[in-house]
mmCIF file of C-alpha atoms and ligand atoms in Angstrom:
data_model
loop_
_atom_site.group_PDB
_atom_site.id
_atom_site.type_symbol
_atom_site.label_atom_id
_atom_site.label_comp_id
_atom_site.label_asym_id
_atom_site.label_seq_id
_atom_site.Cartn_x
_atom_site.Cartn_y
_atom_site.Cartn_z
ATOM 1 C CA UNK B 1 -34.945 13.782 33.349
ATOM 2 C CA UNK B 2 -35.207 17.508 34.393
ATOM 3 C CA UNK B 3 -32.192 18.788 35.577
ATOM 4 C CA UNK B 4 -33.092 19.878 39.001
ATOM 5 C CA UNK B 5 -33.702 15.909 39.317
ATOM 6 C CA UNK B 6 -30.357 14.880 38.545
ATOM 7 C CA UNK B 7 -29.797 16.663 41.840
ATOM 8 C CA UNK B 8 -31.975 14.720 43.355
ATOM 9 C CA UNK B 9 -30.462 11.004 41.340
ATOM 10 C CA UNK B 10 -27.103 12.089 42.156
ATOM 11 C CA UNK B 11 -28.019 12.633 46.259
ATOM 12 C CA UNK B 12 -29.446 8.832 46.158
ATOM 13 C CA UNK B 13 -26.195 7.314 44.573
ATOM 14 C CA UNK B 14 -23.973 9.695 47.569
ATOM 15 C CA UNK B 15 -25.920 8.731 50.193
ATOM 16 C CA UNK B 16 -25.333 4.923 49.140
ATOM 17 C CA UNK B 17 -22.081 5.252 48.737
ATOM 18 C CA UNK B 18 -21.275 7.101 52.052
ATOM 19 C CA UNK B 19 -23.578 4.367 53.431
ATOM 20 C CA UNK B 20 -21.307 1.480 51.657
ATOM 21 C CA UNK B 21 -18.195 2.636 52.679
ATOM 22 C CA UNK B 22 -19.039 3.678 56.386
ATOM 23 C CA UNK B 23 -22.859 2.090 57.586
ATOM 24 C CA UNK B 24 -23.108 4.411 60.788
ATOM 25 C CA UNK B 25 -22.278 7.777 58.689
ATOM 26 C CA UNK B 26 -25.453 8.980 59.259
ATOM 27 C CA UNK B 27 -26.611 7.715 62.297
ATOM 28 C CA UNK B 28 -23.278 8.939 64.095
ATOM 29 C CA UNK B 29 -24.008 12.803 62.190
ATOM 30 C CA UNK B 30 -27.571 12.511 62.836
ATOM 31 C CA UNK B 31 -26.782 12.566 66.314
ATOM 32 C CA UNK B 32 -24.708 15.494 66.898
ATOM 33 C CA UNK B 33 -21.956 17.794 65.143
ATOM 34 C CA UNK B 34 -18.699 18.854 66.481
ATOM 35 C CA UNK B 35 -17.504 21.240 63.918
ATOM 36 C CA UNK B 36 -13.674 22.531 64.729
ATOM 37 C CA UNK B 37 -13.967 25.442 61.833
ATOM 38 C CA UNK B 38 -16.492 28.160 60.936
ATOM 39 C CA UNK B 39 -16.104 28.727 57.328
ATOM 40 C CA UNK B 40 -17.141 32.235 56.200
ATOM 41 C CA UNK B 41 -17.122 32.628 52.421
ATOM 42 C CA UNK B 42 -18.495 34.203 49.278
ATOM 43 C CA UNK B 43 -21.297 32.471 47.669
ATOM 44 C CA UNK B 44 -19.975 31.897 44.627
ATOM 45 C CA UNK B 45 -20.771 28.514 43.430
ATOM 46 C CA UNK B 46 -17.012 27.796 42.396
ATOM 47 C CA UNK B 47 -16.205 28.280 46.045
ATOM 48 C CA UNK B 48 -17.832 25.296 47.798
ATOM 49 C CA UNK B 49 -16.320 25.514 51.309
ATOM 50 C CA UNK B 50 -16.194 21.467 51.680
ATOM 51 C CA UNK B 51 -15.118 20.694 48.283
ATOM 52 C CA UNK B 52 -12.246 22.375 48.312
ATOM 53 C CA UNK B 53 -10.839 21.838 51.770
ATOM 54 C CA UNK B 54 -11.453 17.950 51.580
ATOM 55 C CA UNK B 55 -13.587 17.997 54.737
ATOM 56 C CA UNK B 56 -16.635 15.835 55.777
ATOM 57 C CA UNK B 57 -19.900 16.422 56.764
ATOM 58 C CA UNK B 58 -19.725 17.607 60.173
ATOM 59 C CA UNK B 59 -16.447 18.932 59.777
ATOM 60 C CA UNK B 60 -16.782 22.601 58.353
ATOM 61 C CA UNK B 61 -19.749 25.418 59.586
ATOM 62 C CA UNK B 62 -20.813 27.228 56.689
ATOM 63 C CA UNK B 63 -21.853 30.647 56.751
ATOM 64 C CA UNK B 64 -21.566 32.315 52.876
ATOM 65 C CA UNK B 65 -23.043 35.683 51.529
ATOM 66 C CA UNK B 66 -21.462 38.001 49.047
ATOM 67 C CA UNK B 67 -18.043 38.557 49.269
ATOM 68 C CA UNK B 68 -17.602 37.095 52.080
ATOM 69 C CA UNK B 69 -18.268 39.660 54.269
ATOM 70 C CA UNK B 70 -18.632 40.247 58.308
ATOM 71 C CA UNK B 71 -21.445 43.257 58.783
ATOM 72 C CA UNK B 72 -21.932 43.985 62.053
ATOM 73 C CA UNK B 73 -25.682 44.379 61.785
ATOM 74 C CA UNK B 74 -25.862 40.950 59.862
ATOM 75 C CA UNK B 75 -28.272 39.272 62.155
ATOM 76 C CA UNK B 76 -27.592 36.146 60.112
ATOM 77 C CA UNK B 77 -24.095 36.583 60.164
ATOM 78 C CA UNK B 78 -24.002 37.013 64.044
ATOM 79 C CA UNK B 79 -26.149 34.578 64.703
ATOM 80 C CA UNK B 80 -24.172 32.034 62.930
ATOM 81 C CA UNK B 81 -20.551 33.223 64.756
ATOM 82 C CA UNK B 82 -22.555 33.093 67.909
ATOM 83 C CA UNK B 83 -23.736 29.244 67.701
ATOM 84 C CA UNK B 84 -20.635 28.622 66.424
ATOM 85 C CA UNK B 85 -18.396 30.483 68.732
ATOM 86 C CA UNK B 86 -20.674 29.535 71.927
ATOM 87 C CA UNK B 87 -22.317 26.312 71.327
ATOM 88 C CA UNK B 88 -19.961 24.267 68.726
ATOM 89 C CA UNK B 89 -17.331 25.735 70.703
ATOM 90 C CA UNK B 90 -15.353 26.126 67.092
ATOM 91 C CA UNK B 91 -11.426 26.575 67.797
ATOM 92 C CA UNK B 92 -10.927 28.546 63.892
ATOM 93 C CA UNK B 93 -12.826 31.166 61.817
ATOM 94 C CA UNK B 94 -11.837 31.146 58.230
ATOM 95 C CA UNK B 95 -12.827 33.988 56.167
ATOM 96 C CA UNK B 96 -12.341 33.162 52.468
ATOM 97 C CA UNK B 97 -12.263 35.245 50.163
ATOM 98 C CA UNK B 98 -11.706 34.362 45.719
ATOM 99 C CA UNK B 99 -9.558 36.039 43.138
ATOM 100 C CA UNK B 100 -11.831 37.014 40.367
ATOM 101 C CA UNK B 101 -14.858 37.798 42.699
ATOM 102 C CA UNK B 102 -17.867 39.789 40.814
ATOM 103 C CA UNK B 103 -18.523 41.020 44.246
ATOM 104 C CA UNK B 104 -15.659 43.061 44.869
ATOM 105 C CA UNK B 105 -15.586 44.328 41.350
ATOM 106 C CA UNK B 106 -18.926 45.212 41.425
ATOM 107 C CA UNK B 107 -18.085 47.238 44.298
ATOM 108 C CA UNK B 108 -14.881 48.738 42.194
ATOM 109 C CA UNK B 109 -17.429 50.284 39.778
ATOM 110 C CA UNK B 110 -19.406 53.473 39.761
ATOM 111 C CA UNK B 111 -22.804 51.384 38.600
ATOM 112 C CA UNK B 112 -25.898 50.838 40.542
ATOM 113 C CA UNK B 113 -27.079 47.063 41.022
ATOM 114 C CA UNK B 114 -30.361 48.045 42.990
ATOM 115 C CA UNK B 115 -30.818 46.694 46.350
ATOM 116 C CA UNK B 116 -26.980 44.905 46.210
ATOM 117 C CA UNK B 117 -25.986 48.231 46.498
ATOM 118 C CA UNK B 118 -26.389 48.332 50.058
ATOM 119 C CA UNK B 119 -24.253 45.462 50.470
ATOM 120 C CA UNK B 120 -21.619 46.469 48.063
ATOM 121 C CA UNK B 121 -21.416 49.539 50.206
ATOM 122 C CA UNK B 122 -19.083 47.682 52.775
ATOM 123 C CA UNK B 123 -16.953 46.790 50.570
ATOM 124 C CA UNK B 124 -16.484 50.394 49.270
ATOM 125 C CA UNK B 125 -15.628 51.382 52.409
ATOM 126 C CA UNK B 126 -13.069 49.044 52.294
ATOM 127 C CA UNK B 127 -11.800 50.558 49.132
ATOM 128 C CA UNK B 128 -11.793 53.354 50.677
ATOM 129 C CA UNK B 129 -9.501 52.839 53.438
ATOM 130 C CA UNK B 130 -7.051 51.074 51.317
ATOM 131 C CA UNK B 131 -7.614 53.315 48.096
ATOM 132 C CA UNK B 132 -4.492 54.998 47.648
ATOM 133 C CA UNK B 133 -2.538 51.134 47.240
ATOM 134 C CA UNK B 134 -5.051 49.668 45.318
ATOM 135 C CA UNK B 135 -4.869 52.416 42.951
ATOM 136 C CA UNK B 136 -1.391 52.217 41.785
ATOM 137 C CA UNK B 137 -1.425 48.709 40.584
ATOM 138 C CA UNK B 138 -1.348 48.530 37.081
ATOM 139 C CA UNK B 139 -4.830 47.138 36.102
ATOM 140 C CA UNK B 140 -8.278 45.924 37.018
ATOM 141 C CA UNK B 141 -7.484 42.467 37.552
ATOM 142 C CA UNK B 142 -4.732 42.864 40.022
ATOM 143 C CA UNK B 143 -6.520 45.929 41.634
ATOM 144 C CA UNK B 144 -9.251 43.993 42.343
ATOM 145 C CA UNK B 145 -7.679 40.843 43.568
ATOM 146 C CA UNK B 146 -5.775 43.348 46.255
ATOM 147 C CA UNK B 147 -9.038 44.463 47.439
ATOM 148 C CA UNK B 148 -10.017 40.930 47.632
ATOM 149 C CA UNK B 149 -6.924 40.348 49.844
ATOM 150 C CA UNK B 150 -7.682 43.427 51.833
ATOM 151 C CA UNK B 151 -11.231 42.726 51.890
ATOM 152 C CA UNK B 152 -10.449 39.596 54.397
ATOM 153 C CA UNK B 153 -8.020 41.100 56.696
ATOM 154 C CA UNK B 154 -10.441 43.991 57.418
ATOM 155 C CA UNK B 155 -13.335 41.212 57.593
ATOM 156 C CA UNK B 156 -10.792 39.307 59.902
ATOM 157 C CA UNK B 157 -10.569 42.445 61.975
ATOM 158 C CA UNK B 158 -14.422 43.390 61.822
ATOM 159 C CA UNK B 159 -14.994 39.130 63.672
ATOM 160 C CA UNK B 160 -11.984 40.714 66.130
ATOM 161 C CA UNK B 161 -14.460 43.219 67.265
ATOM 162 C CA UNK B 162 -17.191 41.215 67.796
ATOM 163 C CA UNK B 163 -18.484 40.535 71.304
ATOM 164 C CA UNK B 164 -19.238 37.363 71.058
ATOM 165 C CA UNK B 165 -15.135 36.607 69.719
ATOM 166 C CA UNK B 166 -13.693 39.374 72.380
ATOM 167 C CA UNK B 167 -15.423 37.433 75.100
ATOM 168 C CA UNK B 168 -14.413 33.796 73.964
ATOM 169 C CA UNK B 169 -10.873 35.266 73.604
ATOM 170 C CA UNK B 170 -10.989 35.756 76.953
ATOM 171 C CA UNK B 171 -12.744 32.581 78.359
ATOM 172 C CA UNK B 172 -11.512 30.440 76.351
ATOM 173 C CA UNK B 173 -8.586 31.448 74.435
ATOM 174 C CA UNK B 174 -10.169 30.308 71.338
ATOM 175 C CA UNK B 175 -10.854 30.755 68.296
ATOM 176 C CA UNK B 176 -8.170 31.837 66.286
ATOM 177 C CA UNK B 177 -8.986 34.217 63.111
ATOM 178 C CA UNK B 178 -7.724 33.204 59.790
ATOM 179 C CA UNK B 179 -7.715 35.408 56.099
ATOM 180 C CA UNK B 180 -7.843 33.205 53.174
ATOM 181 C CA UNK B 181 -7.916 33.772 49.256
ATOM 182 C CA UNK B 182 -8.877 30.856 47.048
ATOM 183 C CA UNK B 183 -7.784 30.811 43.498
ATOM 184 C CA UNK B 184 -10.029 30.366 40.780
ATOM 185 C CA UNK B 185 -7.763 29.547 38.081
ATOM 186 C CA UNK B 186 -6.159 26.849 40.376
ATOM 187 C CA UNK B 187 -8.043 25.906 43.203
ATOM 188 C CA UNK B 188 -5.301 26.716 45.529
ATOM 189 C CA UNK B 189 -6.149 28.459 48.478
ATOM 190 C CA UNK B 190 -3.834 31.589 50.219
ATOM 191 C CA UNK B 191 -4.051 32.264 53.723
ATOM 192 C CA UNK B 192 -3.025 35.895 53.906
ATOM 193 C CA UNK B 193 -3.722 37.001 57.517
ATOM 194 C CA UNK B 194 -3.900 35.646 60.668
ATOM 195 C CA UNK B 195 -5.187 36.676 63.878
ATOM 196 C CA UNK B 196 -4.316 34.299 67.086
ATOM 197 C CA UNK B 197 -6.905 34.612 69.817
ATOM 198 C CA UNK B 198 -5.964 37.232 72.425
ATOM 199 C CA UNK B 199 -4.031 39.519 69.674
ATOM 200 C CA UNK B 200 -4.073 43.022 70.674
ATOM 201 C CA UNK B 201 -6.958 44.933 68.572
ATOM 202 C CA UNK B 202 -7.295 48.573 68.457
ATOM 203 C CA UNK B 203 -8.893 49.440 72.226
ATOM 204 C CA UNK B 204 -11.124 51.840 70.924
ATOM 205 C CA UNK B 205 -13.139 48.552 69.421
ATOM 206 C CA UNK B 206 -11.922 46.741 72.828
ATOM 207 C CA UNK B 207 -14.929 45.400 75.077
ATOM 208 C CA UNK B 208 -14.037 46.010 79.065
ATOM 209 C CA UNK B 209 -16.617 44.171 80.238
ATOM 210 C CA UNK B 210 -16.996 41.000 78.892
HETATM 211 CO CO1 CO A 1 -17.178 36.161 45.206
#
């Protein structure tokens, strides 16, 4: 068997089994999804969004790029937080960031990784901001797991100034913003930041007339 088609044997024998222990799995999901939680995360394949948070098809809206990152000029990105935000109604956005991600210390470095680059550029920016802590911890590894934490509060902040969440703040009260770092080495995962809907944002990113 080629290995792409163990993906394929393995999907048969989880389909039967979600079948087995629940016959209208798929019918019920087939027919709509009522997601509570818009996951943003890196795409690092030890960082599988449902895996690790124990939740269900249907449960979790996935939206993953590298390092987890919110880029105003995403078009992806915002077009994601808008369906979820405005048609699944979602009532939490998690950004989730890892320890140990090749992302952010990529962006640490002083090499060029051809077209990444431009996407490793937000990141330095964050570095920038924060450069003067980062800098004083003793070594790489911890350096670059405080950028990681710092990397989701500022990506917390950059959903914050978003439209589309400024204006369901104010309709809705909803969703609240979460910053989360999962752990590699053991698979727990640290919220680190957390911003309520309605929390007072700098007004010079402040919409007036939403
Ligand atoms: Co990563």
């Amino acid at each position: 068997m080629k290995i792409y088609e163990q993906l394929l044997s393995d999907n048969k024998e989880w389909a039967k089994e979600q079948t087995e222990r629940d016959p209208a799995f798929f019918q019920r999901l087939a027919l709509l999804q009522s997601p509570e939680f818009l996951w943003i995360g890196c795409s690092d394949s030890r960082v599988p969004a449902d895996k690790i948070t124990g939740t269900q098809p249907g449960e979790i809206f996935v939206h993953r790029n590298i390092a987890n990152m919110v880029v105003h000029t995403d078009l992806n990105l915002l077009s994601v937080l808008q369906y979820a935000v405005e048609v699944l109604k979602v009532k939490h956005i998690i950004v989730c960031g890892h320890y140990g991600c090749g992302g952010i210390k990529a962006a640490m470095t002083q090499h060029s990784f051809g077209i990444i680059n431009k996407w490793l550029r937000n990141i330095k920016d964050v570095y920038r901001i924060h450069k003067e802590e980062v800098d004083q911890l003793p070594d790489e590894d911890s350096r670059a797991d405080r950028l990681t934490e710092l990397n989701v509060i500022e990506q917390v902040y950059n959903l914050a100034k978003t439209s589309i969440v400024q204006s369901a703040w104010k309709h809705d009260n909803r969703p609240d913003l979460h910053g989360w770092v999962y752990g590699l080495k053991d698979g727990i995962i640290h919220p680190v930041f957390e911003l309520p809907a309605n929390s007072p944002i700098d007004p010079f990113y402040t919409y007036d007339n939403l």
